[in-house]
XYZ file of C-alpha atoms in Angstrom:
525
model
C -29.085 -9.676 -19.408
C -28.770 -5.942 -19.222
C -26.773 -3.853 -17.070
C -28.614 -0.078 -17.087
C -26.568 2.418 -16.244
C -28.753 5.378 -14.605
C -27.205 8.759 -14.152
C -26.293 10.219 -10.645
C -28.934 12.325 -8.472
C -27.271 13.384 -5.483
C -26.460 17.297 -5.383
C -22.988 17.338 -6.487
C -21.667 13.690 -6.877
C -19.797 14.220 -10.110
C -19.500 9.934 -10.577
C -20.790 7.520 -13.266
C -20.951 4.224 -12.045
C -19.404 2.635 -14.738
C -17.383 4.193 -17.735
C -16.910 2.784 -21.772
C -13.348 1.376 -21.045
C -15.623 -0.985 -18.864
C -18.874 -1.551 -20.730
C -16.282 -2.951 -23.831
C -15.251 -5.574 -20.988
C -18.901 -6.060 -19.640
C -19.887 -6.895 -23.028
C -17.067 -9.869 -23.346
C -18.448 -10.954 -20.424
C -22.127 -11.357 -22.236
C -24.387 -8.228 -20.268
C -25.444 -5.887 -22.092
C -25.468 -2.426 -21.182
C -27.618 0.395 -20.809
C -26.907 3.884 -20.287
C -28.859 6.770 -19.575
C -27.703 10.255 -21.211
C -25.673 12.632 -19.078
C -24.438 9.770 -16.814
C -21.060 10.866 -18.141
C -21.080 14.099 -18.325
C -20.201 14.900 -15.153
C -16.876 13.015 -15.305
C -16.061 13.090 -19.312
C -17.388 10.641 -20.371
C -20.076 11.521 -23.326
C -22.847 9.861 -24.728
C -20.878 8.925 -27.640
C -17.976 7.557 -26.483
C -20.608 4.722 -24.191
C -22.581 4.379 -28.032
C -18.652 3.834 -29.257
C -17.986 0.979 -27.042
C -21.062 -0.756 -27.660
C -24.160 0.017 -25.155
C -27.200 1.559 -25.510
C -28.353 5.226 -24.411
C -31.865 5.066 -23.249
C -33.461 8.862 -22.842
C -35.195 9.019 -19.053
C -34.126 6.919 -15.074
C -37.918 5.316 -15.142
C -36.953 3.494 -18.734
C -33.684 2.842 -17.515
C -34.549 1.542 -13.976
C -37.971 -0.540 -14.917
C -35.780 -2.841 -18.503
C -31.843 -3.440 -16.165
C -31.762 -6.776 -15.014
C -28.867 -5.482 -12.810
C -28.077 -1.800 -11.996
C -24.681 -1.017 -11.526
C -24.466 2.142 -8.649
C -22.483 4.886 -7.084
C -24.024 6.428 -4.147
C -27.262 5.150 -2.047
C -30.606 4.904 -3.707
C -32.864 7.494 -3.230
C -36.309 5.834 -2.484
C -37.771 6.553 -5.671
C -35.051 5.128 -7.861
C -35.844 2.054 -6.013
C -39.287 2.122 -6.834
C -38.287 2.546 -10.285
C -36.550 -0.569 -9.769
C -38.064 -3.635 -11.759
C -39.344 -6.420 -9.054
C -36.745 -9.470 -8.625
C -33.444 -7.365 -10.390
C -30.667 -6.286 -8.728
C -28.809 -4.362 -7.219
C -24.506 -3.415 -7.196
C -23.396 -0.678 -5.234
C -22.312 1.543 -2.114
C -25.899 0.859 0.550
C -24.694 1.341 3.950
C -27.308 -1.252 5.917
C -25.684 -0.694 8.932
C -26.822 3.156 8.433
C -30.072 2.427 6.254
C -33.153 0.208 7.770
C -35.959 1.844 6.329
C -34.312 2.401 2.174
C -33.047 -2.303 3.072
C -37.227 -2.655 4.086
C -38.085 -0.930 0.506
C -35.696 -3.480 -1.610
C -36.630 -6.051 0.538
C -39.978 -5.238 -0.710
C -39.272 -5.421 -4.162
C -38.105 -8.667 -3.898
C -34.747 -7.567 -5.476
C -31.214 -9.065 -4.497
C -28.905 -6.122 -3.188
C -25.171 -6.467 -4.159
C -23.434 -3.536 -0.936
C -19.889 -3.205 -2.616
C -19.545 -1.899 0.610
C -20.528 -4.986 2.774
C -17.311 -6.501 0.865
C -15.101 -9.024 3.878
C -11.539 -7.017 2.845
C -9.012 -9.614 5.233
C -9.983 -12.362 1.838
C -7.117 -10.911 0.234
C -8.892 -12.158 -3.198
C -11.234 -9.750 -2.586
C -8.865 -6.699 -2.967
C -9.621 -6.887 -6.634
C -13.745 -5.669 -5.695
C -12.513 -3.080 -3.142
C -13.789 -0.298 -3.810
C -13.325 1.836 -0.119
C -9.602 1.354 -0.391
C -10.289 2.518 -4.256
C -11.907 5.480 -3.709
C -10.902 6.217 -0.178
C -7.227 6.583 -2.085
C -8.385 8.905 -4.568
C -9.775 11.023 -2.351
C -6.523 10.836 0.418
C -4.062 11.935 -2.838
C -6.933 15.087 -3.615
C -6.949 15.963 0.518
C -3.467 17.542 -0.269
C -4.582 19.240 -2.935
C -7.608 20.976 -1.727
C -5.162 22.400 1.286
C -2.137 23.208 -1.070
C -5.380 25.063 -2.513
C -6.248 27.424 0.502
C -2.467 27.030 2.192
C -0.650 30.446 1.164
C 2.892 29.329 0.518
C 5.165 26.153 -1.655
C 4.801 22.797 -0.052
C 8.347 22.608 -0.757
C 11.314 24.208 0.755
C 13.556 26.982 -1.208
C 16.004 29.064 -1.552
C 15.491 32.040 -3.302
C 17.003 35.322 -4.018
C 14.690 37.049 -2.980
C 15.115 35.195 0.526
C 14.022 31.563 2.307
C 11.402 29.316 1.677
C 10.576 27.267 5.129
C 9.383 23.418 3.375
C 5.457 22.934 4.733
C 5.271 20.944 7.689
C 1.666 18.580 7.488
C 0.538 16.041 9.744
C -1.980 13.349 8.616
C -4.506 12.024 11.505
C -4.985 8.561 10.533
C -3.223 6.689 8.093
C -5.087 4.006 6.416
C -5.979 3.936 2.826
C -6.676 7.960 2.600
C -3.956 8.436 5.226
C -1.061 6.603 2.955
C -1.995 8.380 -0.144
C -2.157 11.317 0.977
C 1.561 10.821 3.385
C 2.197 10.265 -0.410
C 0.938 13.744 -2.215
C 2.212 15.559 0.760
C 5.481 14.119 0.763
C 5.910 14.095 -2.695
C 5.428 18.099 -3.278
C 8.087 17.991 -0.551
C 6.749 18.711 2.335
C 7.765 17.872 5.994
C 4.960 14.714 7.161
C 4.031 13.763 9.727
C 2.028 10.651 10.140
C -0.055 8.742 13.789
C -2.102 5.653 14.206
C -3.396 3.355 16.107
C -2.101 0.017 14.470
C 1.882 -0.110 15.084
C 1.610 -1.804 12.171
C 1.435 1.152 9.348
C 4.341 2.221 10.800
C 6.674 0.717 8.082
C 3.672 2.005 5.341
C 4.133 5.303 6.742
C 7.769 5.657 6.478
C 8.104 4.516 2.750
C 5.735 6.954 2.192
C 9.161 8.941 3.330
C 6.817 10.401 5.889
C 7.612 10.129 9.993
C 5.176 8.177 11.967
C 4.663 10.383 15.373
C 4.345 8.038 17.928
C 1.538 8.476 21.114
C 3.382 7.443 24.599
C 0.565 4.370 25.355
C 1.031 1.019 24.390
C -2.470 -0.073 23.064
C -2.930 -2.130 19.533
C -5.636 -0.469 17.960
C -6.025 -2.272 15.135
C -10.533 -3.149 15.044
C -9.407 -6.252 12.088
C -11.111 -5.496 8.484
C -7.741 -2.876 7.380
C -10.142 -0.181 9.767
C -9.124 0.777 13.763
C -11.097 -0.463 16.528
C -12.095 2.565 19.757
C -9.828 3.114 22.035
C -8.894 3.425 26.310
C -9.315 6.300 27.341
C -6.168 6.489 28.638
C -4.817 5.940 24.336
C -7.334 8.911 24.373
C -5.871 11.301 26.730
C -2.170 10.385 25.735
C -3.541 10.772 21.788
C -5.416 14.665 22.160
C -1.660 15.452 24.182
C 0.273 14.615 20.765
C -2.533 15.797 18.288
C -2.194 19.782 20.440
C 2.136 19.240 20.121
C 1.361 18.901 16.924
C -1.016 21.536 15.704
C 1.376 24.102 17.562
C 3.945 22.981 14.888
C 2.804 21.757 11.380
C 1.271 24.003 9.025
C -1.655 21.430 7.818
C -2.892 18.779 9.041
C -5.427 16.230 7.352
C -7.573 14.003 9.424
C -9.721 10.180 8.465
C -9.597 8.499 11.166
C -13.634 6.989 10.508
C -14.977 3.540 12.628
C -17.258 1.562 10.991
C -20.845 2.029 12.129
C -20.360 5.001 14.259
C -19.809 9.276 14.153
C -16.273 10.284 13.197
C -14.338 10.124 17.273
C -13.259 14.342 17.901
C -9.412 14.343 17.007
C -9.081 18.489 16.867
C -10.690 20.228 19.241
C -11.405 24.018 19.611
C -8.717 24.443 21.839
C -5.910 23.083 19.489
C -7.398 24.400 16.731
C -7.280 27.663 18.082
C -3.484 27.404 19.343
C -1.884 26.668 15.592
C -0.303 29.306 13.363
C -2.163 31.669 11.719
C -2.450 30.718 8.198
C -3.084 27.020 8.778
C -5.589 24.571 7.192
C -7.016 21.801 8.523
C -9.358 18.789 5.948
C -11.481 17.196 7.627
C -11.895 14.396 5.138
C -14.533 12.503 8.376
C -16.641 15.617 7.898
C -19.237 13.300 6.424
C -19.797 11.688 9.237
C -19.822 15.041 11.472
C -16.314 15.434 10.973
C -12.692 14.842 13.678
C -12.888 19.098 14.286
C -15.243 19.767 16.710
C -15.369 23.183 13.954
C -16.074 21.441 11.260
C -18.108 22.238 8.939
C -19.924 19.321 6.590
C -20.188 20.455 3.370
C -18.203 24.095 3.937
C -14.634 25.553 3.727
C -14.895 27.930 7.202
C -11.971 30.301 9.352
C -11.447 30.211 12.796
C -9.493 31.688 14.356
C -7.484 32.392 11.634
C -7.021 29.070 10.701
C -9.382 27.181 7.401
C -10.654 24.438 8.038
C -12.302 22.997 4.332
C -15.264 20.132 5.012
C -15.471 18.974 2.224
C -18.046 16.026 1.696
C -17.325 14.773 -1.874
C -13.409 14.905 -2.168
C -14.179 12.061 -5.035
C -16.294 13.665 -7.011
C -13.759 16.773 -7.448
C -11.557 13.925 -9.494
C -14.599 12.029 -10.742
C -12.919 10.581 -13.259
C -10.158 8.651 -11.728
C -12.662 7.963 -9.428
C -14.882 5.758 -11.717
C -12.072 4.223 -13.521
C -11.121 2.779 -10.779
C -14.904 1.944 -8.966
C -16.130 0.748 -12.030
C -13.242 -1.425 -12.256
C -14.018 -2.606 -9.102
C -17.507 -3.140 -10.413
C -16.326 -5.245 -12.969
C -14.321 -7.839 -10.798
C -17.117 -8.213 -9.228
C -19.169 -9.222 -12.682
C -16.871 -11.487 -13.555
C -16.616 -13.646 -9.931
C -20.873 -13.366 -11.169
C -20.871 -14.391 -14.107
C -17.884 -17.061 -14.167
C -18.840 -18.468 -17.564
C -19.736 -15.891 -19.784
C -22.996 -15.851 -20.416
C -24.316 -13.267 -19.509
C -25.779 -15.073 -16.739
C -24.873 -13.920 -12.837
C -25.087 -16.494 -10.444
C -25.062 -15.219 -6.552
C -23.417 -17.496 -4.607
C -24.471 -17.660 -1.307
C -21.677 -20.474 -0.247
C -18.542 -18.226 -2.289
C -17.609 -16.043 1.576
C -16.972 -13.364 -0.401
C -20.226 -12.989 -2.823
C -22.072 -13.853 1.021
C -21.366 -10.491 2.305
C -21.088 -8.566 -0.280
C -25.463 -9.552 -0.101
C -27.128 -7.987 1.843
C -30.844 -9.123 0.893
C -31.007 -12.438 -1.859
C -34.499 -12.583 -3.544
C -35.599 -10.496 -1.177
C -35.190 -12.393 1.830
C -32.372 -9.738 4.418
C -29.374 -11.855 4.860
C -27.171 -8.570 6.079
C -25.245 -9.114 8.452
C -23.727 -11.538 7.065
C -21.539 -14.189 9.588
C -17.767 -13.650 9.718
C -15.576 -15.477 6.604
C -13.719 -18.840 7.417
C -10.092 -17.518 6.791
C -7.982 -20.338 5.752
C -6.806 -21.808 9.549
C -2.706 -21.176 9.456
C -0.718 -23.925 8.295
C 0.495 -26.007 11.618
C 3.975 -26.032 12.291
C 5.744 -29.069 11.736
C 6.512 -31.095 15.357
C 10.536 -30.478 16.184
C 12.077 -33.190 15.701
C 14.003 -35.090 18.802
C 17.659 -33.863 18.557
C 19.816 -37.030 17.546
C 22.260 -38.056 20.247
C 25.586 -37.438 19.391
C 27.786 -41.231 19.052
C 29.554 -42.139 22.322
C 33.713 -42.325 21.579
C 35.394 -44.772 23.628
C 34.013 -45.916 26.741
C 31.796 -43.767 29.075
C 32.949 -40.401 26.643
C 29.604 -38.262 25.517
C 29.241 -36.239 22.585
C 31.327 -33.107 23.785
C 34.447 -34.789 24.328
C 34.068 -36.178 20.939
C 33.798 -33.153 19.890
C 36.626 -31.037 21.363
C 38.691 -33.725 20.642
C 38.082 -34.456 16.235
C 38.723 -30.026 16.777
C 42.383 -30.608 18.381
C 43.190 -33.166 15.638
C 42.309 -30.878 13.071
C 44.002 -28.730 14.390
C 47.628 -30.154 15.209
C 47.160 -31.198 11.501
C 47.563 -27.813 10.233
C 49.515 -26.879 12.682
C 51.628 -29.874 11.423
C 51.120 -29.246 7.630
C 51.965 -25.775 8.459
C 55.170 -26.349 10.539
C 56.155 -29.092 7.436
C 55.480 -26.054 4.767
C 57.911 -23.853 7.703
C 60.045 -26.426 7.343
C 60.855 -26.931 3.410
C 59.429 -24.019 1.697
C 61.063 -21.246 0.180
C 60.778 -18.059 3.032
C 59.354 -15.899 -0.187
C 56.500 -18.714 -0.681
C 56.159 -18.693 3.390
C 54.947 -15.177 3.622
C 52.924 -14.846 1.022
C 50.833 -18.022 1.795
C 50.611 -16.701 5.786
C 49.055 -13.685 3.840
C 46.989 -15.165 1.957
C 45.824 -17.308 4.829
C 44.896 -14.114 6.847
C 43.308 -13.483 3.764
C 40.888 -16.097 3.469
C 40.185 -15.306 7.555
C 39.366 -11.274 7.121
C 37.703 -12.113 3.925
C 35.546 -14.678 5.930
C 34.496 -12.759 8.731
C 33.795 -9.143 6.488
C 31.071 -11.453 4.408
C 29.126 -13.883 6.941
C 29.213 -10.973 9.522
C 26.924 -8.598 7.222
C 23.140 -9.127 7.041
C 21.560 -11.064 5.086
C 19.126 -7.690 3.095
C 22.601 -6.323 2.440
C 24.188 -9.523 0.241
C 23.056 -8.242 -2.686
C 24.978 -4.669 -3.025
C 27.860 -5.807 -0.918
C 28.764 -8.780 -4.094
C 28.779 -5.684 -6.981
C 30.934 -3.908 -4.091
C 33.391 -6.729 -3.236
C 33.244 -7.784 -6.526
C 34.138 -4.302 -7.863
C 36.631 -4.262 -4.404
C 37.960 -7.837 -5.083
C 39.533 -6.862 -8.577
C 42.650 -5.896 -6.564
C 43.896 -9.542 -7.328
C 44.125 -7.654 -10.924
C 47.790 -5.809 -9.593
C 49.696 -9.111 -8.555
C 48.903 -10.807 -11.987
C 50.029 -7.053 -14.013
C 52.674 -7.735 -11.536
C 53.966 -11.112 -12.770
C 53.367 -9.798 -16.594
C 55.737 -6.961 -16.146
C 57.995 -7.731 -12.553
C 59.693 -5.096 -11.230
C 63.067 -5.082 -12.244
C 63.677 -2.766 -8.172
C 62.614 -6.293 -7.160
C 65.004 -8.696 -8.297
C 62.810 -11.179 -10.078
C 62.669 -12.543 -13.225
C 60.228 -12.310 -15.775
C 57.621 -15.484 -15.290
C 57.903 -18.393 -17.310
C 55.156 -18.792 -20.365
C 52.599 -21.194 -18.481
C 52.645 -18.295 -15.740
C 52.782 -15.578 -17.679
C 49.466 -16.983 -19.534
C 47.669 -17.233 -16.104
C 48.668 -13.923 -15.326
C 46.932 -12.407 -18.579
C 44.081 -14.674 -18.094
C 43.667 -13.064 -14.213
C 43.831 -10.035 -15.894
C 41.244 -10.447 -18.139
C 38.413 -11.889 -15.666
C 39.429 -9.606 -12.873
C 38.273 -6.370 -15.848
C 35.475 -8.264 -16.232
C 34.489 -8.926 -12.775
C 35.884 -4.582 -11.562
C 33.441 -3.467 -14.414
C 31.138 -5.751 -13.776
C 31.061 -4.774 -9.989
C 30.815 -1.483 -10.495
C 28.286 -1.118 -13.021
C 25.499 -3.403 -11.162
C 26.060 -0.693 -8.320
C 25.272 1.598 -10.963
C 22.132 0.176 -11.697
C 21.284 -0.857 -8.473
C 21.695 2.792 -6.962
C 20.423 4.050 -10.190
C 15.844 1.826 -9.016
C 16.710 4.558 -6.066
C 16.843 8.006 -7.296
C 13.540 10.305 -8.776
């Protein structure tokens, strides 16, 4: 089967559905690939690079659409492009069926099969390699920070120079999904003080791991809506959230908003009053501008200045990093092609029994199959039934398990005390002192090591190995006994053991510090 890659016709769109690197992989799967001339020019992929990868270059969209069995596309196809499709063909790309009912009817009339990459069941772990929404959101989040830095009038990182001190920029990220996390990482990497908020409490650790501070709304309500999205929150939560946003707006220099809910207009998070309260020269980057915007004053596709605040409402953030976006997107489509063509013979099989493929398929042979039923997630493994606790053995007549255990413990302590008494009565005084120190050292060491949380056992091991090498001092004393203490030179076998002890503890000491140094270097930039 032939895969066609048309040039994108949407104004300002620079991405392309497949890059030369992926063309080679598609050919190995048994497909032939045709690319419309100039399709990759805006993303810095020339026609010659596609030819070198094995693709055929076709001049004109009409011929490419008519001769392609499968069409890979980035943006939603236009009505004119649907008219160019061959009947019974396959379309793979962004479709957004809920927002485009007329387009769905037009596609169904062409008897085509449509796999909407935006309908991928994202909760399936095996579907993550095909998740174009995630890959594109990560690019957009990064680019949002770059756009903010472009219009912001100062450094992101703090500096101390001969000319004076420059404070670090304060950045607030509204929404810590994929795009928000990418923005947090980029802003923190530039040296800014980053704060973030999300309705899903579980992302707090992710925010902190990227160098940000999670700002919590003082209202208890879980915001997870399934599929990696947030849900619509209650009015009480929204009021508390608005108060928090108003406070952040007064304090920070840059706000980046990423909040979206599938199938709904973007929630309004930043009001005109909040914008007015921001410091002159502040910046807002509204990543939800295409769906109406999270900021009340956003103008989609435009950069405007209101109340001294620059509001960036670009709707083409991905196209502003076209080469990177195209590479990631084409990889997602290639992984989908692998799932559709497991036989590697260039023939696809739209298996409706596969939960991932079923979720993607919105039209099958002209029949609208959207929305798909909820995928069958694997059932959680049942916890084994707790085994009944065995009754403790009864000792004596009428005695229970507890008295028997206490008696056994008393017997052990009694035997130990008797042994210690015998040692004290017949052993030399010097031995008794050393033995007492040895017992106390064992007890203290046991309490120190076993009371440390398991998460710290690995670093603790390297440090304690180095510290425990104090044993070398005892071996050195045996090798060269201080004459001031009146100690005689030890026998040959004692001297040999002391030398061996010095060697082993030296290895332990230097090895411990070497391991510690390597572990610490893992956390340095």
